[in-house]
Amino acid sequence: MDVLACALLVCGLALLATGALPAHAAGDVAHRTVPLLAFLATVIVMAELTGRAQVFDVLASGISRVGKGSYARLFGLCVLLASATALVLNLDTTAVLLTPVMLAMAARVGITPLPLAMTTVWLANTASLLLPVSNLTNLLAADRVGLSAGGLAARMWAPQAAVIAVTAVCLWAMYWRRGRRGTDGYVPTAAFRPADPVLFRTCALACAGFLVAILVAPAVPLWVDSLAAALVVVAAFALRRPHELRLSLVPWRLLIMVPGMFLVVETVNVHGLHSLLTHAMGTSEDAAGLFRSASVGAGLSNVLNNLPVYLAGESSVPDGNRDQLLALLIGTNVGPLVTPWASLATLLWFERCHAAGVRIPLARFFGTGFVLALTGTTAATGALVLTN
């Protein structure tokens, strides 16, 4: 990941220096990425310090006790929790805040962390179709097709239900079944008591305030909410444990990777991505046309990144082709599961796993992600076709 981050930034700057990327296009990239980088830096610092305040250990202990030692029950709870978080909040927040909960749970009850980690990253992406707030691409799509939150939910409930079901089946078969986890059950732990109750309560309230702010004030930029919460958490640590405030808390890898990725993708967009998407997706809204648009969105998202691919694809869809746009949305939301850079949520998840010392086998990640991307996109697009 370090090599990839540096390579992307060097490549992006080289494209700008040689004139392959026009200066005005680079300015547009900066305008889009600065708020994003502010959100990334502040929300990850908040999550890291909140974890050190043992907020996630308390939540993980509670979930494991509700599971009562049953892997099947724990699996159902994790699927419901990850799906609800992605639906009601958004996939990026799910990746940042839920990943530490899942990893803490694995550590508390002594089970392998990979199934819980994969539950988080897969459902953060696949359970983000229903509401405008669930994904930035949804906000763009709802505005383009003139759908309210209720209108988008009414059109996308079937695709969302279909892909969550497929995700649950894939998770159980590939990560949760006994042959993968090795045991029949686990031993729930007693209620966890944080070492510093004052720090715990302050950080827990800051996280809760962040989540409430997202829900009640969707017009406020995410980076403003995350900055406010991070400042509260940093202030609490400055008073209680100042020695833990270090520059290493800042996610330097992502702050290098994201600008480089956007510079490279913008260069590709300037030099023909729009024309390529227009030709690849076509203009048909029959079943074949919808599957075609979803497939293009999913495939290119794994090569580039789902947000710039959606933006480029949206401009290639004719006005009035609402279902074609929604099929593209399915592809760019559900499909980016194969490569680490395909969605920002996956990058955030990798950062949280890296910080927790959890190793993700990349070959297995690619292979299982490809299976879910293919089956999930097909199921969701099929549901869109059937409910047309």
Short mmCIF file of C-alpha atoms in Angstrom, two decimals:
data_model
loop_
_atom_site.label_atom_id
_atom_site.label_comp_id
_atom_site.label_asym_id
_atom_site.label_seq_id
_atom_site.Cartn_x
_atom_site.Cartn_y
_atom_site.Cartn_z
CA MET A 1 0.00 0.00 0.00
CA ASP A 2 2.87 2.41 0.73
CA VAL A 3 4.44 1.74 -2.67
CA LEU A 4 1.05 2.10 -4.40
CA ALA A 5 0.32 5.40 -2.65
CA CYS A 6 3.67 6.95 -3.57
CA ALA A 7 3.51 5.62 -7.13
CA LEU A 8 0.06 7.12 -7.71
CA LEU A 9 1.10 10.55 -6.41
CA VAL A 10 4.35 10.59 -8.42
CA CYS A 11 2.47 9.50 -11.54
CA GLY A 12 -0.23 12.15 -11.04
CA LEU A 13 2.31 14.94 -10.51
CA ALA A 14 4.30 13.79 -13.55
CA LEU A 15 1.15 13.92 -15.69
CA LEU A 16 0.50 17.45 -14.48
CA ALA A 17 4.11 18.56 -15.02
CA THR A 18 4.24 17.21 -18.58
CA GLY A 19 0.94 18.84 -19.54
CA ALA A 20 -0.89 15.55 -20.02
CA LEU A 21 -3.25 16.82 -17.33
CA PRO A 22 -4.33 20.42 -18.00
CA ALA A 23 -3.92 22.87 -15.12
CA HIS A 24 -7.64 23.73 -15.03
CA ALA A 25 -8.50 20.01 -14.70
CA ALA A 26 -5.98 19.68 -11.88
CA GLY A 27 -7.64 22.66 -10.19
CA ASP A 28 -10.97 20.87 -10.38
CA VAL A 29 -9.33 17.83 -8.78
CA ALA A 30 -7.98 19.96 -5.93
CA HIS A 31 -11.39 21.53 -5.39
CA ARG A 32 -12.97 18.07 -5.06
CA THR A 33 -10.25 16.40 -3.01
CA VAL A 34 -9.40 18.99 -0.34
CA PRO A 35 -12.70 18.49 1.58
CA LEU A 36 -12.31 14.75 1.12
CA LEU A 37 -8.80 14.78 2.54
CA ALA A 38 -9.99 16.87 5.49
CA PHE A 39 -12.67 14.26 6.20
CA LEU A 40 -10.18 11.39 5.88
CA ALA A 41 -7.61 12.92 8.22
CA THR A 42 -10.04 13.98 10.93
CA VAL A 43 -12.31 10.93 10.97
CA ILE A 44 -9.38 8.51 11.14
CA VAL A 45 -7.71 10.42 13.98
CA MET A 46 -11.06 10.41 15.79
CA ALA A 47 -11.51 6.66 15.25
CA GLU A 48 -7.95 5.83 16.31
CA LEU A 49 -8.18 7.78 19.57
CA THR A 50 -11.69 6.52 20.26
CA GLY A 51 -10.35 3.00 19.98
CA ARG A 52 -7.60 3.81 22.46
CA ALA A 53 -10.28 5.10 24.83
CA GLN A 54 -11.75 1.55 24.64
CA VAL A 55 -15.13 2.62 23.25
CA PHE A 56 -14.95 -0.12 20.62
CA ASP A 57 -14.02 -2.74 23.22
CA VAL A 58 -17.20 -1.94 25.17
CA LEU A 59 -19.36 -2.18 22.03
CA ALA A 60 -17.69 -5.40 20.93
CA SER A 61 -18.18 -6.97 24.34
CA GLY A 62 -21.89 -6.13 24.23
CA ILE A 63 -22.38 -7.65 20.77
CA SER A 64 -20.50 -10.82 21.68
CA ARG A 65 -22.66 -11.30 24.77
CA VAL A 66 -25.86 -10.90 22.73
CA GLY A 67 -24.51 -13.60 20.40
CA LYS A 68 -24.39 -16.01 23.39
CA GLY A 69 -21.55 -18.08 21.99
CA SER A 70 -23.30 -18.99 18.72
CA TYR A 71 -21.41 -18.24 15.51
CA ALA A 72 -24.65 -18.28 13.52
CA ARG A 73 -26.25 -15.75 15.86
CA LEU A 74 -23.12 -13.61 15.87
CA PHE A 75 -23.05 -13.73 12.07
CA GLY A 76 -26.65 -12.51 11.86
CA LEU A 77 -25.95 -9.68 14.32
CA CYS A 78 -22.87 -8.56 12.38
CA VAL A 79 -24.74 -8.60 9.04
CA LEU A 80 -27.61 -6.59 10.51
CA LEU A 81 -25.30 -4.10 12.21
CA ALA A 82 -23.12 -3.52 9.14
CA SER A 83 -26.12 -3.24 6.81
CA ALA A 84 -27.99 -0.81 9.06
CA THR A 85 -24.90 1.36 9.55
CA ALA A 86 -24.23 1.60 5.81
CA LEU A 87 -27.90 2.26 4.99
CA VAL A 88 -28.59 4.92 7.60
CA LEU A 89 -25.21 6.63 7.69
CA ASN A 90 -22.85 6.04 4.75
CA LEU A 91 -20.32 3.49 3.62
CA ASP A 92 -17.25 5.58 4.51
CA THR A 93 -18.41 6.14 8.09
CA THR A 94 -19.19 2.43 8.34
CA ALA A 95 -15.66 1.53 7.25
CA VAL A 96 -14.07 3.92 9.74
CA LEU A 97 -16.22 3.35 12.83
CA LEU A 98 -17.48 -0.22 12.48
CA THR A 99 -14.20 -1.88 11.49
CA PRO A 100 -12.59 -1.23 14.92
CA VAL A 101 -15.73 -2.60 16.63
CA MET A 102 -15.53 -5.84 14.63
CA LEU A 103 -11.79 -6.23 15.18
CA ALA A 104 -12.12 -5.51 18.90
CA MET A 105 -14.86 -8.12 19.11
CA ALA A 106 -12.60 -10.74 17.53
CA ALA A 107 -9.84 -9.90 20.01
CA ARG A 108 -12.19 -9.96 23.00
CA VAL A 109 -13.67 -13.40 22.33
CA GLY A 110 -10.55 -14.94 20.77
CA ILE A 111 -11.83 -15.62 17.25
CA THR A 112 -10.16 -14.97 13.92
CA PRO A 113 -10.69 -11.33 12.83
CA LEU A 114 -10.88 -11.90 9.06
CA PRO A 115 -14.58 -12.94 8.85
CA LEU A 116 -15.68 -9.91 10.88
CA ALA A 117 -13.43 -7.58 8.90
CA MET A 118 -14.75 -8.87 5.57
CA THR A 119 -18.34 -8.51 6.80
CA THR A 120 -17.67 -4.84 7.40
CA VAL A 121 -16.02 -3.97 4.10
CA TRP A 122 -18.36 -5.98 1.90
CA LEU A 123 -21.58 -4.69 3.46
CA ALA A 124 -20.25 -1.14 3.67
CA ASN A 125 -20.18 -1.22 -0.13
CA THR A 126 -23.10 -3.49 -1.04
CA ALA A 127 -25.58 -2.11 1.53
CA SER A 128 -25.24 1.47 0.23
CA LEU A 129 -27.95 1.51 -2.46
CA LEU A 130 -31.15 2.42 -0.63
CA LEU A 131 -30.97 6.03 0.57
CA PRO A 132 -29.26 9.18 -0.76
CA VAL A 133 -27.19 9.48 2.44
CA SER A 134 -25.85 5.93 2.09
CA ASN A 135 -23.38 6.89 -0.64
CA LEU A 136 -22.16 10.07 -2.29
CA THR A 137 -22.98 8.52 -5.67
CA ASN A 138 -26.59 8.09 -4.48
CA LEU A 139 -26.86 11.80 -3.77
CA LEU A 140 -25.67 12.56 -7.28
CA ALA A 141 -28.01 9.99 -8.85
CA ALA A 142 -31.08 11.08 -6.86
CA ASP A 143 -30.50 14.68 -7.92
CA ARG A 144 -30.04 13.69 -11.57
CA VAL A 145 -33.23 11.58 -11.79
CA GLY A 146 -35.30 13.82 -9.51
CA LEU A 147 -35.97 11.27 -6.78
CA SER A 148 -36.51 12.13 -3.12
CA ALA A 149 -35.17 9.86 -0.38
CA GLY A 150 -38.48 8.01 -0.36
CA GLY A 151 -38.54 7.82 -4.14
CA LEU A 152 -35.05 6.39 -4.34
CA ALA A 153 -35.85 3.85 -1.63
CA ALA A 154 -39.05 2.82 -3.44
CA ARG A 155 -37.09 2.14 -6.62
CA MET A 156 -34.03 0.53 -5.04
CA TRP A 157 -35.47 -1.59 -2.20
CA ALA A 158 -35.51 -4.76 -4.31
CA PRO A 159 -31.93 -4.39 -5.62
CA GLN A 160 -30.79 -3.57 -2.08
CA ALA A 161 -32.51 -6.59 -0.53
CA ALA A 162 -31.16 -8.87 -3.27
CA VAL A 163 -27.56 -7.80 -2.91
CA ILE A 164 -27.58 -7.96 0.92
CA ALA A 165 -28.89 -11.54 0.67
CA VAL A 166 -26.18 -12.46 -1.84
CA THR A 167 -23.52 -10.80 0.34
CA ALA A 168 -24.66 -12.76 3.40
CA VAL A 169 -24.51 -16.05 1.48
CA CYS A 170 -21.01 -15.27 0.15
CA LEU A 171 -19.79 -14.22 3.58
CA TRP A 172 -20.99 -17.43 5.20
CA ALA A 173 -19.63 -19.69 2.44
CA MET A 174 -16.26 -17.98 2.06
CA TYR A 175 -15.42 -16.72 5.56
CA TRP A 176 -17.87 -17.76 8.30
CA ARG A 177 -18.63 -21.49 7.82
CA ARG A 178 -17.00 -23.97 10.17
CA GLY A 179 -14.38 -25.04 7.65
CA ARG A 180 -13.11 -21.46 7.57
CA ARG A 181 -13.37 -20.48 11.22
CA GLY A 182 -12.35 -23.85 12.74
CA THR A 183 -14.71 -23.99 15.76
CA ASP A 184 -18.41 -24.39 16.50
CA GLY A 185 -18.78 -21.55 18.97
CA TYR A 186 -17.02 -19.02 21.16
CA VAL A 187 -17.07 -17.99 24.80
CA PRO A 188 -18.68 -14.55 25.39
CA THR A 189 -16.72 -12.30 27.71
CA ALA A 190 -17.99 -10.42 30.72
CA ALA A 191 -19.00 -6.78 30.40
CA PHE A 192 -15.91 -4.70 29.60
CA ARG A 193 -14.92 -1.88 31.96
CA PRO A 194 -12.82 0.92 30.42
CA ALA A 195 -9.64 1.92 32.24
CA ASP A 196 -10.45 5.66 32.07
CA PRO A 197 -14.24 6.19 32.36
CA VAL A 198 -13.97 9.96 31.79
CA LEU A 199 -12.03 9.55 28.56
CA PHE A 200 -14.34 6.73 27.50
CA ARG A 201 -17.51 8.80 27.99
CA THR A 202 -16.05 11.86 26.26
CA CYS A 203 -14.98 9.91 23.17
CA ALA A 204 -18.23 7.92 23.07
CA LEU A 205 -20.26 11.15 23.15
CA ALA A 206 -18.06 12.68 20.43
CA CYS A 207 -18.70 9.66 18.16
CA ALA A 208 -22.40 9.73 18.92
CA GLY A 209 -22.51 13.46 18.18
CA PHE A 210 -20.76 12.84 14.86
CA LEU A 211 -23.34 10.23 13.86
CA VAL A 212 -26.27 12.42 14.95
CA ALA A 213 -24.87 15.39 13.02
CA ILE A 214 -24.74 13.29 9.84
CA LEU A 215 -28.39 12.33 10.28
CA VAL A 216 -29.92 15.65 11.34
CA ALA A 217 -27.80 18.01 9.23
CA PRO A 218 -27.08 16.26 5.90
CA ALA A 219 -26.39 19.63 4.24
CA VAL A 220 -23.35 20.21 6.47
CA PRO A 221 -20.14 18.89 4.83
CA LEU A 222 -18.91 15.62 6.34
CA TRP A 223 -15.49 17.11 7.03
CA VAL A 224 -17.02 19.76 9.29
CA ASP A 225 -18.77 17.09 11.38
CA SER A 226 -15.66 14.91 11.58
CA LEU A 227 -13.42 17.89 12.41
CA ALA A 228 -15.67 18.95 15.30
CA ALA A 229 -15.75 15.42 16.71
CA ALA A 230 -11.99 14.97 16.26
CA LEU A 231 -11.26 18.23 18.09
CA VAL A 232 -13.30 17.05 21.08
CA VAL A 233 -11.48 13.72 21.17
CA VAL A 234 -8.04 15.31 20.75
CA ALA A 235 -8.81 17.80 23.53
CA ALA A 236 -9.85 14.96 25.85
CA PHE A 237 -6.60 13.11 25.20
CA ALA A 238 -4.58 16.31 25.61
CA LEU A 239 -5.99 16.57 29.13
CA ARG A 240 -5.95 12.88 30.11
CA ARG A 241 -3.18 11.22 28.05
CA PRO A 242 -1.16 13.84 26.17
CA HIS A 243 1.68 11.38 25.48
CA GLU A 244 -0.59 9.47 23.02
CA LEU A 245 -1.01 12.46 20.67
CA ARG A 246 1.54 11.79 17.93
CA LEU A 247 1.88 12.68 14.25
CA SER A 248 1.68 8.96 13.46
CA LEU A 249 -2.06 9.19 14.13
CA VAL A 250 -2.48 11.04 10.82
CA PRO A 251 -3.21 8.63 7.91
CA TRP A 252 -0.33 9.80 5.73
CA ARG A 253 -0.69 6.88 3.30
CA LEU A 254 -4.24 7.82 2.34
CA LEU A 255 -3.43 11.52 2.19
CA ILE A 256 -0.80 10.66 -0.43
CA MET A 257 -2.81 8.02 -2.31
CA VAL A 258 -6.12 9.87 -2.80
CA PRO A 259 -4.75 13.00 -4.57
CA GLY A 260 -2.57 10.82 -6.79
CA MET A 261 -5.51 8.58 -7.66
CA PHE A 262 -7.72 11.52 -8.60
CA LEU A 263 -4.98 13.13 -10.71
CA VAL A 264 -4.44 9.91 -12.65
CA VAL A 265 -8.17 9.28 -13.16
CA GLU A 266 -8.78 12.87 -14.22
CA THR A 267 -6.04 12.52 -16.83
CA VAL A 268 -7.74 9.39 -18.17
CA ASN A 269 -11.07 11.21 -18.19
CA VAL A 270 -9.61 14.13 -20.16
CA HIS A 271 -8.13 11.76 -22.73
CA GLY A 272 -11.16 9.69 -23.66
CA LEU A 273 -12.85 8.07 -20.64
CA HIS A 274 -16.09 9.92 -21.40
CA SER A 275 -16.16 8.67 -24.99
CA LEU A 276 -15.24 5.16 -23.88
CA LEU A 277 -18.10 5.04 -21.37
CA THR A 278 -20.61 6.41 -23.88
CA HIS A 279 -19.67 3.71 -26.36
CA ALA A 280 -19.43 0.91 -23.78
CA MET A 281 -22.78 1.54 -22.05
CA GLY A 282 -24.89 2.45 -25.06
CA THR A 283 -28.32 4.04 -24.58
CA SER A 284 -30.71 1.07 -24.29
CA GLU A 285 -32.90 0.59 -21.23
CA ASP A 286 -33.96 -2.97 -21.93
CA ALA A 287 -32.67 -5.78 -19.70
CA ALA A 288 -29.49 -6.23 -21.74
CA GLY A 289 -28.80 -2.50 -21.67
CA LEU A 290 -29.18 -2.30 -17.87
CA PHE A 291 -26.86 -5.26 -17.30
CA ARG A 292 -24.41 -3.68 -19.73
CA SER A 293 -24.34 -0.36 -17.86
CA ALA A 294 -23.99 -2.06 -14.47
CA SER A 295 -21.14 -4.25 -15.76
CA VAL A 296 -19.25 -1.28 -17.19
CA GLY A 297 -19.60 0.63 -13.92
CA ALA A 298 -18.44 -2.33 -11.84
CA GLY A 299 -15.52 -3.21 -14.10
CA LEU A 300 -14.11 0.29 -14.47
CA SER A 301 -14.58 1.04 -10.77
CA ASN A 302 -12.12 -1.74 -9.95
CA VAL A 303 -9.64 -0.39 -12.48
CA LEU A 304 -9.95 3.27 -11.44
CA ASN A 305 -12.29 4.21 -8.56
CA ASN A 306 -16.07 4.18 -8.29
CA LEU A 307 -16.62 7.90 -7.64
CA PRO A 308 -14.85 9.31 -10.74
CA VAL A 309 -16.25 6.42 -12.81
CA TYR A 310 -19.79 7.25 -11.72
CA LEU A 311 -19.28 10.95 -12.43
CA ALA A 312 -17.93 10.20 -15.90
CA GLY A 313 -20.63 7.61 -16.55
CA GLU A 314 -23.44 9.90 -15.42
CA SER A 315 -22.54 12.43 -18.09
CA SER A 316 -22.64 9.62 -20.68
CA VAL A 317 -26.22 8.55 -19.85
CA PRO A 318 -28.88 10.34 -21.93
CA ASP A 319 -31.38 12.56 -20.11
CA GLY A 320 -34.51 10.59 -19.28
CA ASN A 321 -32.75 7.20 -19.03
CA ARG A 322 -33.47 6.85 -15.31
CA ASP A 323 -33.14 3.08 -15.07
CA GLN A 324 -29.89 3.08 -17.02
CA LEU A 325 -28.48 5.59 -14.55
CA LEU A 326 -29.66 3.45 -11.62
CA ALA A 327 -28.02 0.40 -13.22
CA LEU A 328 -24.77 2.35 -13.46
CA LEU A 329 -25.24 3.27 -9.79
CA ILE A 330 -25.57 -0.42 -8.89
CA GLY A 331 -22.37 -1.21 -10.75
CA THR A 332 -20.36 1.56 -9.10
CA ASN A 333 -21.74 0.84 -5.61
CA VAL A 334 -21.83 -2.97 -5.51
CA GLY A 335 -19.03 -3.80 -7.96
CA PRO A 336 -15.96 -2.12 -6.36
CA LEU A 337 -14.96 -5.14 -4.24
CA VAL A 338 -12.01 -6.61 -6.12
CA THR A 339 -9.21 -4.03 -5.80
CA PRO A 340 -8.29 -2.04 -2.67
CA TRP A 341 -8.57 1.30 -4.47
CA ALA A 342 -11.98 0.65 -6.07
CA SER A 343 -13.83 2.60 -3.37
CA LEU A 344 -12.84 5.04 -0.66
CA ALA A 345 -14.59 2.88 1.94
CA THR A 346 -12.31 -0.04 1.07
CA LEU A 347 -9.23 2.18 1.37
CA LEU A 348 -10.43 3.38 4.77
CA TRP A 349 -11.06 -0.22 5.81
CA PHE A 350 -7.56 -1.28 4.78
CA GLU A 351 -6.17 1.62 6.82
CA ARG A 352 -8.12 0.55 9.92
CA CYS A 353 -7.05 -3.10 9.50
CA HIS A 354 -3.42 -2.04 9.04
CA ALA A 355 -3.57 0.11 12.18
CA ALA A 356 -4.96 -2.85 14.15
CA GLY A 357 -2.25 -5.19 12.88
CA VAL A 358 -4.69 -7.38 10.94
CA ARG A 359 -3.20 -8.89 7.78
CA ILE A 360 -5.52 -9.18 4.78
CA PRO A 361 -4.49 -11.96 2.34
CA LEU A 362 -4.64 -10.06 -0.95
CA ALA A 363 -5.03 -13.08 -3.22
CA ARG A 364 -8.05 -14.24 -1.24
CA PHE A 365 -9.39 -10.69 -1.07
CA PHE A 366 -9.21 -10.38 -4.87
CA GLY A 367 -10.70 -13.80 -5.56
CA THR A 368 -13.64 -13.69 -3.15
CA GLY A 369 -14.29 -10.04 -3.97
CA PHE A 370 -14.55 -10.93 -7.67
CA VAL A 371 -17.17 -13.61 -6.91
CA LEU A 372 -19.28 -11.21 -4.84
CA ALA A 373 -18.88 -8.33 -7.29
CA LEU A 374 -20.13 -10.56 -10.10
CA THR A 375 -23.00 -12.23 -8.25
CA GLY A 376 -24.02 -9.15 -6.29
CA THR A 377 -24.11 -6.84 -9.29
CA THR A 378 -26.04 -9.44 -11.29
CA ALA A 379 -28.59 -9.99 -8.49
CA ALA A 380 -29.15 -6.28 -7.86
CA THR A 381 -29.45 -5.43 -11.55
CA GLY A 382 -31.81 -8.37 -12.06
CA ALA A 383 -34.01 -7.06 -9.25
CA LEU A 384 -34.00 -3.63 -10.91
CA VAL A 385 -35.12 -5.20 -14.18
CA LEU A 386 -37.86 -7.29 -12.54
CA THR A 387 -39.30 -4.31 -10.63
CA ASN A 388 -39.25 -1.98 -13.64
#
